[in-house]
Short mmCIF file of N, CA and C and ligand atoms in Angstrom, two decimals:
data_model
loop_
_atom_site.label_atom_id
_atom_site.label_comp_id
_atom_site.label_asym_id
_atom_site.label_seq_id
_atom_site.Cartn_x
_atom_site.Cartn_y
_atom_site.Cartn_z
N MET A 15 37.30 2.47 4.35
CA MET A 15 36.12 1.63 4.13
C MET A 15 34.93 2.52 3.76
N THR A 16 34.23 2.17 2.70
CA THR A 16 33.07 2.96 2.31
C THR A 16 31.92 2.70 3.26
N SER A 17 31.10 3.71 3.45
CA SER A 17 29.98 3.56 4.36
C SER A 17 28.90 2.68 3.72
N PRO A 18 28.14 1.96 4.55
CA PRO A 18 27.13 1.05 4.03
C PRO A 18 26.06 1.77 3.22
N LEU A 19 25.55 1.04 2.24
CA LEU A 19 24.54 1.57 1.35
C LEU A 19 23.16 1.09 1.79
N VAL A 20 22.23 2.04 1.96
CA VAL A 20 20.86 1.71 2.36
C VAL A 20 19.93 2.10 1.22
N LEU A 21 19.07 1.17 0.82
CA LEU A 21 18.08 1.45 -0.22
C LEU A 21 16.75 1.84 0.43
N ILE A 22 16.23 2.99 0.04
CA ILE A 22 14.95 3.49 0.54
C ILE A 22 13.89 3.25 -0.53
N ILE A 23 12.94 2.36 -0.26
CA ILE A 23 11.84 2.14 -1.19
C ILE A 23 10.60 2.78 -0.57
N GLU A 24 10.17 3.89 -1.14
CA GLU A 24 9.14 4.74 -0.51
C GLU A 24 8.53 5.62 -1.60
N ASP A 25 7.21 5.63 -1.69
CA ASP A 25 6.58 6.42 -2.76
C ASP A 25 6.24 7.84 -2.34
N ASN A 26 6.34 8.15 -1.05
CA ASN A 26 6.05 9.50 -0.58
C ASN A 26 7.33 10.33 -0.57
N PRO A 27 7.41 11.39 -1.39
CA PRO A 27 8.65 12.16 -1.51
C PRO A 27 9.11 12.77 -0.18
N LYS A 28 8.16 13.18 0.65
CA LYS A 28 8.55 13.78 1.93
C LYS A 28 9.18 12.73 2.85
N ASN A 29 8.60 11.52 2.84
CA ASN A 29 9.20 10.46 3.65
C ASN A 29 10.57 10.06 3.11
N ARG A 30 10.68 10.01 1.77
CA ARG A 30 11.99 9.68 1.18
C ARG A 30 13.04 10.68 1.61
N LYS A 31 12.69 11.96 1.57
CA LYS A 31 13.65 13.00 1.96
C LYS A 31 14.03 12.86 3.43
N LEU A 32 13.05 12.57 4.27
CA LEU A 32 13.34 12.42 5.70
C LEU A 32 14.30 11.25 5.94
N PHE A 33 14.00 10.10 5.33
CA PHE A 33 14.91 8.95 5.46
C PHE A 33 16.31 9.30 4.96
N ARG A 34 16.35 9.93 3.78
CA ARG A 34 17.64 10.29 3.17
C ARG A 34 18.45 11.19 4.10
N ASP A 35 17.79 12.24 4.62
CA ASP A 35 18.49 13.20 5.47
C ASP A 35 19.02 12.53 6.74
N VAL A 36 18.18 11.71 7.38
CA VAL A 36 18.60 11.06 8.62
C VAL A 36 19.74 10.08 8.35
N LEU A 37 19.65 9.35 7.26
CA LEU A 37 20.69 8.36 6.95
C LEU A 37 22.00 9.05 6.60
N HIS A 38 21.94 10.11 5.80
CA HIS A 38 23.17 10.82 5.45
C HIS A 38 23.81 11.43 6.69
N PHE A 39 22.97 12.00 7.56
CA PHE A 39 23.48 12.60 8.79
C PHE A 39 24.22 11.56 9.63
N ASN A 40 23.76 10.31 9.54
CA ASN A 40 24.37 9.25 10.34
C ASN A 40 25.43 8.46 9.58
N GLY A 41 25.84 8.98 8.44
CA GLY A 41 27.01 8.42 7.76
C GLY A 41 26.76 7.33 6.76
N TYR A 42 25.50 7.09 6.41
CA TYR A 42 25.19 6.05 5.43
C TYR A 42 25.06 6.66 4.04
N ARG A 43 25.33 5.83 3.04
CA ARG A 43 25.01 6.20 1.66
C ARG A 43 23.59 5.69 1.37
N THR A 44 22.89 6.33 0.44
CA THR A 44 21.53 5.91 0.14
C THR A 44 21.28 5.80 -1.36
N LEU A 45 20.32 4.94 -1.67
CA LEU A 45 19.70 4.86 -2.99
C LEU A 45 18.21 4.97 -2.74
N GLU A 46 17.46 5.42 -3.75
CA GLU A 46 16.03 5.60 -3.56
C GLU A 46 15.24 5.03 -4.73
N ALA A 47 14.09 4.46 -4.38
CA ALA A 47 13.15 4.00 -5.39
C ALA A 47 11.75 4.42 -4.95
N ASP A 48 10.91 4.83 -5.91
CA ASP A 48 9.55 5.24 -5.56
C ASP A 48 8.52 4.15 -5.82
N CYS A 49 9.00 2.96 -6.21
CA CYS A 49 8.09 1.82 -6.36
C CYS A 49 8.89 0.54 -6.16
N ALA A 50 8.18 -0.55 -5.91
CA ALA A 50 8.83 -1.83 -5.62
C ALA A 50 9.63 -2.35 -6.81
N GLU A 51 9.09 -2.16 -8.00
CA GLU A 51 9.75 -2.69 -9.18
C GLU A 51 11.14 -2.07 -9.36
N THR A 52 11.23 -0.75 -9.22
CA THR A 52 12.52 -0.07 -9.31
C THR A 52 13.42 -0.51 -8.16
N GLY A 53 12.82 -0.66 -6.97
CA GLY A 53 13.58 -1.10 -5.81
C GLY A 53 14.22 -2.45 -6.02
N LEU A 54 13.48 -3.40 -6.57
CA LEU A 54 14.03 -4.73 -6.81
C LEU A 54 15.20 -4.66 -7.79
N ALA A 55 15.06 -3.83 -8.81
CA ALA A 55 16.15 -3.69 -9.79
C ALA A 55 17.39 -3.09 -9.13
N LEU A 56 17.20 -2.12 -8.24
CA LEU A 56 18.34 -1.48 -7.57
C LEU A 56 19.02 -2.45 -6.60
N VAL A 57 18.23 -3.30 -5.93
CA VAL A 57 18.83 -4.29 -5.03
C VAL A 57 19.75 -5.21 -5.83
N ARG A 58 19.27 -5.67 -6.98
CA ARG A 58 20.06 -6.62 -7.77
C ARG A 58 21.30 -5.97 -8.35
N GLU A 59 21.19 -4.69 -8.66
CA GLU A 59 22.33 -4.00 -9.27
C GLU A 59 23.37 -3.56 -8.24
N HIS A 60 22.90 -3.10 -7.07
CA HIS A 60 23.81 -2.45 -6.12
C HIS A 60 24.05 -3.23 -4.82
N ARG A 61 23.28 -4.28 -4.55
CA ARG A 61 23.46 -5.08 -3.33
C ARG A 61 23.58 -4.21 -2.09
N PRO A 62 22.53 -3.46 -1.73
CA PRO A 62 22.62 -2.61 -0.53
C PRO A 62 22.81 -3.45 0.73
N ALA A 63 23.32 -2.80 1.77
CA ALA A 63 23.51 -3.48 3.06
C ALA A 63 22.19 -3.67 3.77
N LEU A 64 21.20 -2.84 3.44
CA LEU A 64 19.90 -2.89 4.11
C LEU A 64 18.87 -2.20 3.24
N VAL A 65 17.61 -2.64 3.37
CA VAL A 65 16.51 -2.03 2.63
C VAL A 65 15.46 -1.51 3.61
N LEU A 66 15.06 -0.25 3.44
CA LEU A 66 13.88 0.29 4.13
C LEU A 66 12.72 0.17 3.16
N MET A 67 11.72 -0.61 3.53
CA MET A 67 10.64 -0.96 2.60
C MET A 67 9.29 -0.42 3.07
N ASP A 68 8.77 0.54 2.33
CA ASP A 68 7.39 0.96 2.56
C ASP A 68 6.46 -0.20 2.21
N ILE A 69 5.33 -0.29 2.88
CA ILE A 69 4.38 -1.37 2.57
C ILE A 69 3.41 -0.94 1.48
N GLN A 70 2.83 0.24 1.65
CA GLN A 70 1.87 0.73 0.65
C GLN A 70 2.61 1.42 -0.48
N LEU A 71 2.65 0.74 -1.61
CA LEU A 71 3.34 1.25 -2.79
C LEU A 71 2.43 1.06 -4.00
N PRO A 72 2.62 1.84 -5.06
CA PRO A 72 1.81 1.63 -6.27
C PRO A 72 2.15 0.27 -6.88
N ASN A 73 1.21 -0.35 -7.53
CA ASN A 73 1.40 -1.68 -8.13
C ASN A 73 1.81 -2.70 -7.07
N MET A 74 3.01 -3.25 -7.20
CA MET A 74 3.49 -4.24 -6.24
C MET A 74 3.67 -3.60 -4.87
N ASP A 75 3.19 -4.27 -3.80
CA ASP A 75 3.38 -3.68 -2.47
C ASP A 75 4.66 -4.20 -1.81
N GLY A 76 4.97 -3.62 -0.65
CA GLY A 76 6.23 -3.92 0.02
C GLY A 76 6.34 -5.36 0.49
N ARG A 77 5.21 -5.96 0.87
CA ARG A 77 5.25 -7.37 1.29
C ARG A 77 5.69 -8.27 0.15
N GLU A 78 5.10 -8.02 -1.01
CA GLU A 78 5.42 -8.86 -2.17
C GLU A 78 6.89 -8.69 -2.56
N ALA A 79 7.37 -7.46 -2.55
CA ALA A 79 8.77 -7.21 -2.90
C ALA A 79 9.70 -7.89 -1.90
N MET A 80 9.37 -7.80 -0.61
CA MET A 80 10.17 -8.46 0.42
C MET A 80 10.20 -9.97 0.18
N THR A 81 9.05 -10.55 -0.13
CA THR A 81 8.97 -12.00 -0.35
C THR A 81 9.87 -12.43 -1.51
N ILE A 82 9.89 -11.61 -2.56
CA ILE A 82 10.73 -11.92 -3.71
C ILE A 82 12.21 -11.89 -3.31
N LEU A 83 12.61 -10.87 -2.55
CA LEU A 83 14.02 -10.75 -2.15
C LEU A 83 14.42 -11.87 -1.20
N LYS A 84 13.52 -12.24 -0.28
CA LYS A 84 13.85 -13.29 0.69
C LYS A 84 13.85 -14.67 0.05
N ALA A 85 13.16 -14.82 -1.08
CA ALA A 85 13.12 -16.12 -1.76
C ALA A 85 14.32 -16.33 -2.68
N ASP A 86 15.07 -15.25 -2.94
CA ASP A 86 16.21 -15.32 -3.85
C ASP A 86 17.48 -15.49 -3.02
N PRO A 87 18.20 -16.61 -3.16
CA PRO A 87 19.41 -16.83 -2.34
C PRO A 87 20.45 -15.72 -2.47
N SER A 88 20.45 -15.00 -3.57
CA SER A 88 21.45 -13.95 -3.76
C SER A 88 21.08 -12.66 -3.03
N THR A 89 19.84 -12.55 -2.56
CA THR A 89 19.43 -11.33 -1.84
C THR A 89 18.79 -11.63 -0.48
N SER A 90 18.63 -12.91 -0.15
CA SER A 90 17.87 -13.27 1.05
C SER A 90 18.53 -12.81 2.35
N ALA A 91 19.84 -12.58 2.33
CA ALA A 91 20.54 -12.19 3.57
C ALA A 91 20.45 -10.69 3.84
N ILE A 92 19.95 -9.92 2.90
CA ILE A 92 19.87 -8.47 3.09
C ILE A 92 18.73 -8.15 4.07
N PRO A 93 19.04 -7.46 5.19
CA PRO A 93 17.97 -7.12 6.13
C PRO A 93 16.96 -6.16 5.48
N ILE A 94 15.68 -6.41 5.75
CA ILE A 94 14.62 -5.55 5.21
C ILE A 94 13.76 -5.06 6.37
N ILE A 95 13.70 -3.74 6.52
CA ILE A 95 12.90 -3.13 7.58
C ILE A 95 11.63 -2.56 6.96
N ALA A 96 10.48 -3.03 7.43
CA ALA A 96 9.20 -2.52 6.96
C ALA A 96 8.94 -1.16 7.58
N THR A 97 8.43 -0.24 6.76
CA THR A 97 8.01 1.06 7.27
C THR A 97 6.59 1.30 6.81
N THR A 98 5.70 1.54 7.76
CA THR A 98 4.30 1.75 7.37
C THR A 98 3.57 2.60 8.38
N SER A 99 2.65 3.39 7.89
CA SER A 99 1.80 4.17 8.78
C SER A 99 0.52 3.41 9.11
N LEU A 100 0.37 2.24 8.49
CA LEU A 100 -0.79 1.40 8.79
C LEU A 100 -0.56 0.71 10.13
N ALA A 101 -0.50 1.51 11.18
CA ALA A 101 -0.13 0.97 12.48
C ALA A 101 -1.34 0.41 13.22
N MET A 102 -1.98 -0.54 12.61
CA MET A 102 -3.11 -1.18 13.26
C MET A 102 -2.60 -2.19 14.27
N LYS A 103 -3.45 -2.54 15.22
CA LYS A 103 -3.06 -3.53 16.21
C LYS A 103 -2.72 -4.85 15.52
N GLY A 104 -1.59 -5.42 15.89
CA GLY A 104 -1.20 -6.70 15.31
C GLY A 104 -0.43 -6.58 14.02
N ASP A 105 -0.38 -5.36 13.47
CA ASP A 105 0.31 -5.16 12.20
C ASP A 105 1.78 -5.51 12.31
N ARG A 106 2.40 -5.08 13.40
CA ARG A 106 3.82 -5.32 13.59
C ARG A 106 4.13 -6.81 13.58
N GLU A 107 3.36 -7.57 14.36
CA GLU A 107 3.59 -9.00 14.44
C GLU A 107 3.38 -9.67 13.08
N THR A 108 2.33 -9.23 12.38
CA THR A 108 2.04 -9.82 11.07
C THR A 108 3.20 -9.58 10.11
N LEU A 109 3.74 -8.36 10.13
CA LEU A 109 4.84 -8.04 9.22
C LEU A 109 6.09 -8.85 9.56
N LEU A 110 6.39 -8.96 10.85
CA LEU A 110 7.59 -9.72 11.25
C LEU A 110 7.42 -11.20 10.92
N GLN A 111 6.21 -11.72 11.12
CA GLN A 111 5.97 -13.12 10.79
C GLN A 111 6.07 -13.37 9.30
N SER A 112 5.73 -12.36 8.50
CA SER A 112 5.75 -12.55 7.05
C SER A 112 7.16 -12.52 6.50
N GLY A 113 8.16 -12.12 7.29
CA GLY A 113 9.54 -12.22 6.83
C GLY A 113 10.39 -10.97 6.96
N PHE A 114 9.78 -9.85 7.35
CA PHE A 114 10.59 -8.65 7.55
C PHE A 114 11.49 -8.83 8.77
N ASP A 115 12.67 -8.22 8.71
CA ASP A 115 13.62 -8.33 9.82
C ASP A 115 13.24 -7.40 10.97
N ALA A 116 12.62 -6.28 10.65
CA ALA A 116 12.24 -5.31 11.67
C ALA A 116 11.10 -4.46 11.14
N TYR A 117 10.57 -3.63 12.02
CA TYR A 117 9.41 -2.81 11.68
C TYR A 117 9.57 -1.43 12.28
N LEU A 118 9.31 -0.39 11.49
CA LEU A 118 9.29 0.98 11.99
C LEU A 118 7.96 1.60 11.59
N ALA A 119 7.25 2.17 12.58
CA ALA A 119 5.99 2.83 12.29
C ALA A 119 6.24 4.26 11.83
N LYS A 120 5.44 4.70 10.87
CA LYS A 120 5.48 6.09 10.44
C LYS A 120 4.35 6.85 11.14
N PRO A 121 4.54 8.12 11.53
CA PRO A 121 5.74 8.92 11.27
C PRO A 121 6.98 8.37 11.98
N ILE A 122 8.10 8.42 11.25
CA ILE A 122 9.34 7.85 11.74
C ILE A 122 9.91 8.68 12.88
N ASN A 123 10.36 7.99 13.91
CA ASN A 123 11.09 8.62 15.01
C ASN A 123 12.56 8.73 14.58
N ILE A 124 12.99 9.96 14.26
CA ILE A 124 14.33 10.10 13.68
C ILE A 124 15.44 9.82 14.70
N LYS A 125 15.09 9.81 15.96
CA LYS A 125 16.10 9.42 16.96
C LYS A 125 16.22 7.90 17.06
N GLU A 126 15.13 7.22 16.74
CA GLU A 126 15.11 5.76 16.84
C GLU A 126 15.70 5.09 15.60
N LEU A 127 15.50 5.71 14.45
CA LEU A 127 15.88 5.09 13.18
C LEU A 127 17.35 4.66 13.10
N PRO A 128 18.32 5.52 13.46
CA PRO A 128 19.72 5.10 13.32
C PRO A 128 20.06 3.89 14.18
N GLY A 129 19.47 3.82 15.37
CA GLY A 129 19.75 2.69 16.25
C GLY A 129 19.22 1.39 15.70
N VAL A 130 18.04 1.45 15.10
CA VAL A 130 17.46 0.24 14.52
C VAL A 130 18.31 -0.24 13.35
N ILE A 131 18.72 0.69 12.50
CA ILE A 131 19.56 0.32 11.36
C ILE A 131 20.90 -0.22 11.83
N ALA A 132 21.47 0.41 12.85
CA ALA A 132 22.78 -0.01 13.35
C ALA A 132 22.74 -1.44 13.91
N GLN A 133 21.57 -1.87 14.38
CA GLN A 133 21.45 -3.25 14.86
C GLN A 133 21.72 -4.24 13.74
N TYR A 134 21.47 -3.81 12.50
CA TYR A 134 21.59 -4.74 11.38
C TYR A 134 22.86 -4.56 10.58
N ILE A 135 23.36 -3.34 10.48
CA ILE A 135 24.57 -3.15 9.66
C ILE A 135 25.64 -2.33 10.36
N GLY A 136 25.44 -2.02 11.62
CA GLY A 136 26.50 -1.34 12.36
C GLY A 136 26.37 0.17 12.28
N SER A 137 26.80 0.81 13.34
CA SER A 137 26.74 2.27 13.42
C SER A 137 27.88 2.89 12.65
N GLN A 138 27.61 4.00 11.97
CA GLN A 138 28.66 4.69 11.21
C GLN A 138 29.18 5.91 11.92
N SER A 139 28.45 6.42 12.90
CA SER A 139 28.83 7.71 13.45
C SER A 139 29.37 7.60 14.87
N GLN A 140 29.22 6.45 15.48
CA GLN A 140 29.63 6.34 16.88
C GLN A 140 30.74 5.31 17.03
N HIS A 141 31.94 5.69 16.57
CA HIS A 141 33.10 4.81 16.73
C HIS A 141 33.70 5.06 18.09
N THR A 142 33.98 3.99 18.82
CA THR A 142 34.56 4.17 20.14
C THR A 142 35.96 3.62 20.17
MN1 LIG B 15 3.57 4.45 0.58
#
């Protein structure tokens, strides 16, 4: 069985690398986009098991991209985890209410990330 594919939509190269490294270490395959428009195209082409979505992106932001994916019956079931450093009070609740499946604050806790992803698509490294 091939390992699940996770799409990283993130415009910061350092954050993209961190997500990529943590995901690969935990047995996931990854795709990357540095803007929402490319991310949407990759979702439609590759049907990832999960999307990590930055909120602050050039042009279209992560909320708008999430709304488009959740409104499309062919992509609405794909879990989308918001990632943002805009960790203002109430931000988490606002993001979850707007339709994201989960929320991770940046800087990312690399010990927490695999567990959060595994809640949605299963763990790849801890077979019992
Ligand atoms: Mn960003």
